[in-house]
Short mmCIF file of C-alpha atoms in Angstrom, two decimals:
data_model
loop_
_atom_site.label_atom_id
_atom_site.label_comp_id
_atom_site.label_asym_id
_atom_site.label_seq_id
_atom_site.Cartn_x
_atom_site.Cartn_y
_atom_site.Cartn_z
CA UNK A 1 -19.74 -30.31 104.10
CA UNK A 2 -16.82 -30.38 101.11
CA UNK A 3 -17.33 -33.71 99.90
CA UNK A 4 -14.89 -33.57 97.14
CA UNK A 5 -12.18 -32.27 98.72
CA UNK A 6 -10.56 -34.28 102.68
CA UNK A 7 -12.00 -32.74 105.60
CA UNK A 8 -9.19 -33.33 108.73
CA UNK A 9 -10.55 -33.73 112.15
CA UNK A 10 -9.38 -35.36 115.52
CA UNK A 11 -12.35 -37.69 117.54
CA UNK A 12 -12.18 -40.04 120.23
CA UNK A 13 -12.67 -43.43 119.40
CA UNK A 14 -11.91 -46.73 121.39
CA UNK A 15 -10.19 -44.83 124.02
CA UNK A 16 -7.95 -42.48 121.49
CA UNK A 17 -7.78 -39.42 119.66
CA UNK A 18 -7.43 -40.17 116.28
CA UNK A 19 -6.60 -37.85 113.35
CA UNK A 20 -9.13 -38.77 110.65
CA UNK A 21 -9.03 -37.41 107.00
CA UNK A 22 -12.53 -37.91 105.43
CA UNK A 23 -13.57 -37.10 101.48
CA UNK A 24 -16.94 -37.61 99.82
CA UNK A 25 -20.39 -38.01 100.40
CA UNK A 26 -21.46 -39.25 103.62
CA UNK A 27 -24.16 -41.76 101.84
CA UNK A 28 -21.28 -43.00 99.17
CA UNK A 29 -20.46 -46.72 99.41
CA UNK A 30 -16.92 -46.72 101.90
CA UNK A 31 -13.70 -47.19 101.30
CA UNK A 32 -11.25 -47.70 104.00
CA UNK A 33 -7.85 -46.60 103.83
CA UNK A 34 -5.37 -48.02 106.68
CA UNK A 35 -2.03 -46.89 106.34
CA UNK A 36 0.94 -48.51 106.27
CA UNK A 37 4.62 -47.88 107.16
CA UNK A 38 6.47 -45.93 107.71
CA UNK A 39 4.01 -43.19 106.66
CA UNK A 40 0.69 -41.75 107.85
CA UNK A 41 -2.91 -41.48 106.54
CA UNK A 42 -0.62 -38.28 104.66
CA UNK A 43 -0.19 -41.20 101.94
CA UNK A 44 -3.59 -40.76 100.45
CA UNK A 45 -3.48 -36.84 100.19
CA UNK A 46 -4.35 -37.72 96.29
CA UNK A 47 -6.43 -40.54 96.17
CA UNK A 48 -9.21 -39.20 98.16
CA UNK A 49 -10.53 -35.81 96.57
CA UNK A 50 -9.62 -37.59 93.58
CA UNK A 51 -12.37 -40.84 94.68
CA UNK A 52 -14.81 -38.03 96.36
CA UNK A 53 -17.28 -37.60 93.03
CA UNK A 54 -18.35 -40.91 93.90
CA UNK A 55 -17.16 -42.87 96.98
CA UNK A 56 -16.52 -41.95 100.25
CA UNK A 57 -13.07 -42.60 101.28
CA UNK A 58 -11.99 -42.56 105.30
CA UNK A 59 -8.06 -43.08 106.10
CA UNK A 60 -6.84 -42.23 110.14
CA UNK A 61 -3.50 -42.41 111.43
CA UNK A 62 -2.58 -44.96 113.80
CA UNK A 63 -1.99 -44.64 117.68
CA UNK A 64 1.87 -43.56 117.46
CA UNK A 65 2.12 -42.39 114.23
CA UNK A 66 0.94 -39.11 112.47
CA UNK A 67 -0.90 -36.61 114.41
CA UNK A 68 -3.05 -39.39 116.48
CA UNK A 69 -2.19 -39.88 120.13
CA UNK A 70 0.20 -41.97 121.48
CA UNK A 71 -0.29 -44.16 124.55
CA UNK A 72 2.39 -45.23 126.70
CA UNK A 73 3.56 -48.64 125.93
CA UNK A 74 2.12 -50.00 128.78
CA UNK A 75 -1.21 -49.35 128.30
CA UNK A 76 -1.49 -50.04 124.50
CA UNK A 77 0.57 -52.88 122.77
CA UNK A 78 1.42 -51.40 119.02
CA UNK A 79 0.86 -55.10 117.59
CA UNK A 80 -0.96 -56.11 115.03
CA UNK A 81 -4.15 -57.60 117.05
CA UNK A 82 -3.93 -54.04 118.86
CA UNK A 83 -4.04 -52.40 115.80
CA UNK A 84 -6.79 -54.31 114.18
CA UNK A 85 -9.05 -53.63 117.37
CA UNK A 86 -8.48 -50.05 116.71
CA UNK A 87 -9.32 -50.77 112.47
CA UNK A 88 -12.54 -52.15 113.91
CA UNK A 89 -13.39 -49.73 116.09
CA UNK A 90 -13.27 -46.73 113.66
CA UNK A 91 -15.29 -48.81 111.45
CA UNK A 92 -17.84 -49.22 114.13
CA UNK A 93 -17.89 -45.49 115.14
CA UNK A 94 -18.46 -44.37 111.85
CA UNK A 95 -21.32 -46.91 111.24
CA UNK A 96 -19.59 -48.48 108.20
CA UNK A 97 -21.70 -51.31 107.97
CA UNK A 98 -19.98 -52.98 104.30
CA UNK A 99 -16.62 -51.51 102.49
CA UNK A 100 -13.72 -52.08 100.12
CA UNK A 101 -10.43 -52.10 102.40
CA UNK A 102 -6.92 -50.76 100.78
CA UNK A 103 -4.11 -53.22 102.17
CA UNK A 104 -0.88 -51.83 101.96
CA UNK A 105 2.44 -52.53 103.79
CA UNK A 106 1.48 -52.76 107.52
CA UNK A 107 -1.87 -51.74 106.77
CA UNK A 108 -2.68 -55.19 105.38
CA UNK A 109 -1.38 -57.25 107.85
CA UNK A 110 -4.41 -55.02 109.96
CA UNK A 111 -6.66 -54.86 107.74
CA UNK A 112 -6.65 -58.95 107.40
CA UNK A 113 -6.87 -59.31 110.36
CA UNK A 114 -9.90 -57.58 110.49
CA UNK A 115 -11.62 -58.71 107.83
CA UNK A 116 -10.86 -62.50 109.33
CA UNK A 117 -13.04 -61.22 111.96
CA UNK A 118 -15.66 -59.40 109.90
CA UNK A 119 -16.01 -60.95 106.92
CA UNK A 120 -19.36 -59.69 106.20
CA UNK A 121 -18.49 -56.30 105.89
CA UNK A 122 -15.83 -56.60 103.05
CA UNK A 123 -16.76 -56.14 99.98
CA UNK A 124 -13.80 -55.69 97.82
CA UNK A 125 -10.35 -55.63 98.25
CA UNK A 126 -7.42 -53.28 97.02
CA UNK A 127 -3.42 -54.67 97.31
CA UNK A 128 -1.01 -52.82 96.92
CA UNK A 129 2.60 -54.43 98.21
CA UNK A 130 1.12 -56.16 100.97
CA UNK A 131 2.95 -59.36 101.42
CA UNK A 132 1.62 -62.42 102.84
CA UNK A 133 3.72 -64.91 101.43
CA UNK A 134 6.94 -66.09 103.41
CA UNK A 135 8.57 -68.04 100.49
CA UNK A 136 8.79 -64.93 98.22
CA UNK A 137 9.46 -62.75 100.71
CA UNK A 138 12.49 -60.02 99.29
CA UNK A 139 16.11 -59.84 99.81
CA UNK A 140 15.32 -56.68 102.48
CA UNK A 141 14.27 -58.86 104.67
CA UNK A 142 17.07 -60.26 105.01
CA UNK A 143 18.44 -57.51 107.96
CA UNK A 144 15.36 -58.83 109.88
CA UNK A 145 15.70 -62.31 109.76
CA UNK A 146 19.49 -62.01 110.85
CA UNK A 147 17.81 -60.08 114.09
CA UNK A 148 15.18 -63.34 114.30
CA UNK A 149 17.87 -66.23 114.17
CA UNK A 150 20.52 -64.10 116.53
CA UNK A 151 18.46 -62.18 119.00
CA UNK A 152 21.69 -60.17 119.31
CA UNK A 153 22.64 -56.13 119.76
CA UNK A 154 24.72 -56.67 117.20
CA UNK A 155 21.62 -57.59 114.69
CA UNK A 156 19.18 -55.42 116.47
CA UNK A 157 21.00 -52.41 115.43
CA UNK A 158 19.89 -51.82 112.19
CA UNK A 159 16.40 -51.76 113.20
CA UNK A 160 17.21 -48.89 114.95
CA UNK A 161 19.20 -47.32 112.39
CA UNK A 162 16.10 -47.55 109.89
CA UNK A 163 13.87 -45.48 112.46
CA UNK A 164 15.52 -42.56 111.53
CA UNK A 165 15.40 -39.78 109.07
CA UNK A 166 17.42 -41.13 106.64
CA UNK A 167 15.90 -44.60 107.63
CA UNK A 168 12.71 -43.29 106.00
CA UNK A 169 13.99 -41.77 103.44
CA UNK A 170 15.32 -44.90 102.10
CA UNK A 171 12.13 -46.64 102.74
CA UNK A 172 10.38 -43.97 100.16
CA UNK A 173 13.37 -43.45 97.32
CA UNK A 174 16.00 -45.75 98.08
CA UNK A 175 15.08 -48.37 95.79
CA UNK A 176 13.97 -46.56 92.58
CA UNK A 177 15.40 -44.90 89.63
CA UNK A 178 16.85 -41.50 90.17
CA UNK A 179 14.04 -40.21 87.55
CA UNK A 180 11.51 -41.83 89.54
CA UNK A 181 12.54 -40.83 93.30
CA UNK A 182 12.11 -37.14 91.77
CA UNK A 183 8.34 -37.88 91.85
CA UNK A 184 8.39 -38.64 95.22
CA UNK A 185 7.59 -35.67 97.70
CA UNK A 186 10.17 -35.18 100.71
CA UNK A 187 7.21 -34.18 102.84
CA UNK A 188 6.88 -37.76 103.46
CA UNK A 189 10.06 -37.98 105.72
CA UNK A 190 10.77 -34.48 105.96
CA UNK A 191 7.15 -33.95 107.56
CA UNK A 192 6.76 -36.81 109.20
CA UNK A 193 10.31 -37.87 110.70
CA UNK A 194 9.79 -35.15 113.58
CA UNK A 195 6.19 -36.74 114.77
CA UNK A 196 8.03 -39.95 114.56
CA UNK A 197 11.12 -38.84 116.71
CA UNK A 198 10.27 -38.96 120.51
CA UNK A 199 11.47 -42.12 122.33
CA UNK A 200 8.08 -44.24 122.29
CA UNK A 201 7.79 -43.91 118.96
CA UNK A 202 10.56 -44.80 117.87
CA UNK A 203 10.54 -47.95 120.36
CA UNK A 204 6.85 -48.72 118.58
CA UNK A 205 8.41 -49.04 115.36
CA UNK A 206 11.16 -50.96 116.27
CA UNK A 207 8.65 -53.30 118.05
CA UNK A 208 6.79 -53.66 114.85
CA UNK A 209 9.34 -55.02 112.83
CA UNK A 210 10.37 -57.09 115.33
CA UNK A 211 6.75 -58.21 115.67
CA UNK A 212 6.78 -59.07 112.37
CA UNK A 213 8.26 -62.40 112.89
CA UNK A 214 5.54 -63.33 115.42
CA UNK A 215 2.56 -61.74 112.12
CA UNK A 216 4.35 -64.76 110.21
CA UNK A 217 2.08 -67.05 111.63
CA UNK A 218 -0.93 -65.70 110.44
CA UNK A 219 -0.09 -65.44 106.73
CA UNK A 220 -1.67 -68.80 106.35
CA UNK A 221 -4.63 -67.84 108.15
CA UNK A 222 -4.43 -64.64 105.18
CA UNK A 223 -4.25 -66.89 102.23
CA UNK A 224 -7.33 -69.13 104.08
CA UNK A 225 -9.20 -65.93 104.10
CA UNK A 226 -8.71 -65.40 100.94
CA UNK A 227 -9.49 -68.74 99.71
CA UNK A 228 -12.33 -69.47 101.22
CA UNK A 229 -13.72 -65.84 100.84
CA UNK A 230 -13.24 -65.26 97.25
CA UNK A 231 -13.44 -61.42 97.37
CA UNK A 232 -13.56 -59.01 94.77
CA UNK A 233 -9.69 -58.23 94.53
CA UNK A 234 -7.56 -55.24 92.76
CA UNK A 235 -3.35 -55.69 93.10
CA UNK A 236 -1.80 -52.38 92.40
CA UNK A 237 1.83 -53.50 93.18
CA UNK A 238 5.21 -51.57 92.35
CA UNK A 239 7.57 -54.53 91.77
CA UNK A 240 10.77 -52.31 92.42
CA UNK A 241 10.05 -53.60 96.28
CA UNK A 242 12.99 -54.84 97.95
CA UNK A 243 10.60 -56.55 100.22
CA UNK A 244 7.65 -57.28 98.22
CA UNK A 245 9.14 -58.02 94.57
CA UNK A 246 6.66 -59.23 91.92
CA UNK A 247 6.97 -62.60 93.00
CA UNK A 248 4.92 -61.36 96.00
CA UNK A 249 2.12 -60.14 93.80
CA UNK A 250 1.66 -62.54 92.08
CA UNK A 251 1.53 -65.31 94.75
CA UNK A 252 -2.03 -64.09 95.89
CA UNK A 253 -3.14 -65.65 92.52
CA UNK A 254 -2.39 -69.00 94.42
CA UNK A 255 -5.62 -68.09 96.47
CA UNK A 256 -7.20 -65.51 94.48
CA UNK A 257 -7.05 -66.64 91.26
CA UNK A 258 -9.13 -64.25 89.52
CA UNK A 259 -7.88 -60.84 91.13
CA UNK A 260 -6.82 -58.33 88.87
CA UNK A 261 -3.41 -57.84 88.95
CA UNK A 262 -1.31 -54.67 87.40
CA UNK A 263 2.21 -54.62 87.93
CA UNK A 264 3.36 -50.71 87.44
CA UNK A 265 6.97 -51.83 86.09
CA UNK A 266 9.18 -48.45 87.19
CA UNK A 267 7.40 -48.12 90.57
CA UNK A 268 8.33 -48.91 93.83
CA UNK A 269 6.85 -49.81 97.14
CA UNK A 270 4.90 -46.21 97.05
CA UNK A 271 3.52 -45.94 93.88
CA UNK A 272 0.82 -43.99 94.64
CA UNK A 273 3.43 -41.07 95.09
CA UNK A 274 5.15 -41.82 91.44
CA UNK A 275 2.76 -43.72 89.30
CA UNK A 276 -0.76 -42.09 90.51
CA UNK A 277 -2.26 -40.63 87.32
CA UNK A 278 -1.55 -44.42 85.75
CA UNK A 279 -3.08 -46.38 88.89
CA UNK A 280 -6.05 -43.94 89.23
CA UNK A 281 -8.23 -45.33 86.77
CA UNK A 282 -7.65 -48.64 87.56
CA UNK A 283 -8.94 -48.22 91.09
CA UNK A 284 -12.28 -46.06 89.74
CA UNK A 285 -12.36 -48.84 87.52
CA UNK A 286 -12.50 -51.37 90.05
CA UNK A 287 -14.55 -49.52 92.62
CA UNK A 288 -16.99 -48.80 90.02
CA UNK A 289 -17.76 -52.49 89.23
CA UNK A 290 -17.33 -53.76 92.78
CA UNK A 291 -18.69 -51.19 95.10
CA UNK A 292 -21.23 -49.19 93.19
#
């Protein structure tokens, strides 16, 4: 087996095929890499062979996005509890027993979740613009919450609009300097926008950001995690985030008072795409004094 570079394979698990992108030794101690949106498990392309000396890293797409399968919508419901099941059940097929869990964009409202429900097995934590703080929630949000106070067609249309090519090319480079979007590979909508463009998937994620005023009822159940847990914690976060600005960041020290928190000043919401070579040492820092 190439353990330092990502072995790709498909396997059934929990009633879907699942693209899974694996790097490292199989004996390593885990991390778990859910992804977030509007990407795929393509977003840690780097971060893996780059982890693979000494941990084993495991990131899968998501039923409806990437090159996993994607049930009709009546017989899977693309929420967040839905999700999670699946988080748990790749988890449980691969006999991860205890692992650090990246939370990132959608992938940490998941991930949460799960480790609410299986707190033994977490043993760190890495953040990187995940919000689960309503009151410093950014100015991008504001298109949604129009759509949540006037359940209208009228502000229900630029949901749609975002799931589109140009949508998601916004999402990656619209909010950065022109010197930074140049580090940012247009694989990541060029690529990806054609799995994403068939009618159910583009209904699942419209449904997701309109489920994401129902997921603002667990952010206090998030911070109680987190308080009562206390677990190791690294925040990677790119403040130029139109939805998760600084303020964001810096609100899980509320909860988490001693997590590490770096604040990579010229990135964005992906920062693993523009600022990489400056955040990799900080997470083989981390792992290294967390996870073994």
């Amino acid at each position: 087996m190439n353990t330092h570079g990502i072995n790709h394979r498909m396997a059934k698990i929990g009633g879907h095929t699942l693209f899974l992108r694996e790097a490292g030794p199989p004996d390593a101690p885990v991390l778990l890499l859910p992804h977030g949106y509007p990407c795929s498990s393509f977003q840690f392309r780097r971060l893996m062979p780059a982890l693979a000396d000494c941990w084993r890293t495991v990131a899968f797409d998501w039923p409806g996005f990437g090159y996993s399968d994607t049930p009709a919508l009546d017989k899977f419901s693309y929420d967040f509890d839905a999700y999670a099941g699946v988080l748990a059940a790749v988890a449980d097929a691969l006999d991860m027993k205890r692992y650090a869990l990246w939370l990132h964009d959608y992938g940490s409202q998941i991930g949460l979740r799960h480790a609410i429900a299986h707190p033994d097995r977490i043993a760190a934590l890495i953040i990187q613009n995940g919000d689960i703080y309503e009151d410093v929630l950014g100015p991008k949000y504001e298109t949604i919450k129009a759509w949540w106070a006037d359940k209208s067609d009228v502000t229900h249309r630029p949901l749609e609009e975002a799931v589109s090519e140009e949508g998601f090319r916004q999402e990656f480079v619209g909010e950065v300097p022109e010197e930074v979007a140049r580090r940012v590979c247009p694989d990541l909508w060029k690529l990806h926008w054609p799995l994403m463009n068939t009618p159910t998937r583009k209904a699942v994620a419209v449904g997701l950001m309109e489920k994401l005023e129902q997921n603002l009822t667990w952010f206090p159940r998030y911070q109680s995690f987190l308080r009562e847990q206390q677990p190791p914690t690294l925040i990677l976060w790119g403040p130029q985030d139109g939805y998760m600005p600084q303020q964001a960041a810096r609100a899980y020290h509320r909860d988490v008072p001693t997590a590490e928190l770096h604040l990579l000043e010229e990135a964005g919401h992906w920062l693993l795409e523009t600022h990489f070579e400056e955040a990799l040492p900080l997470v083989r820092d981390f792992l290294s004094r967390t996870l073994g």
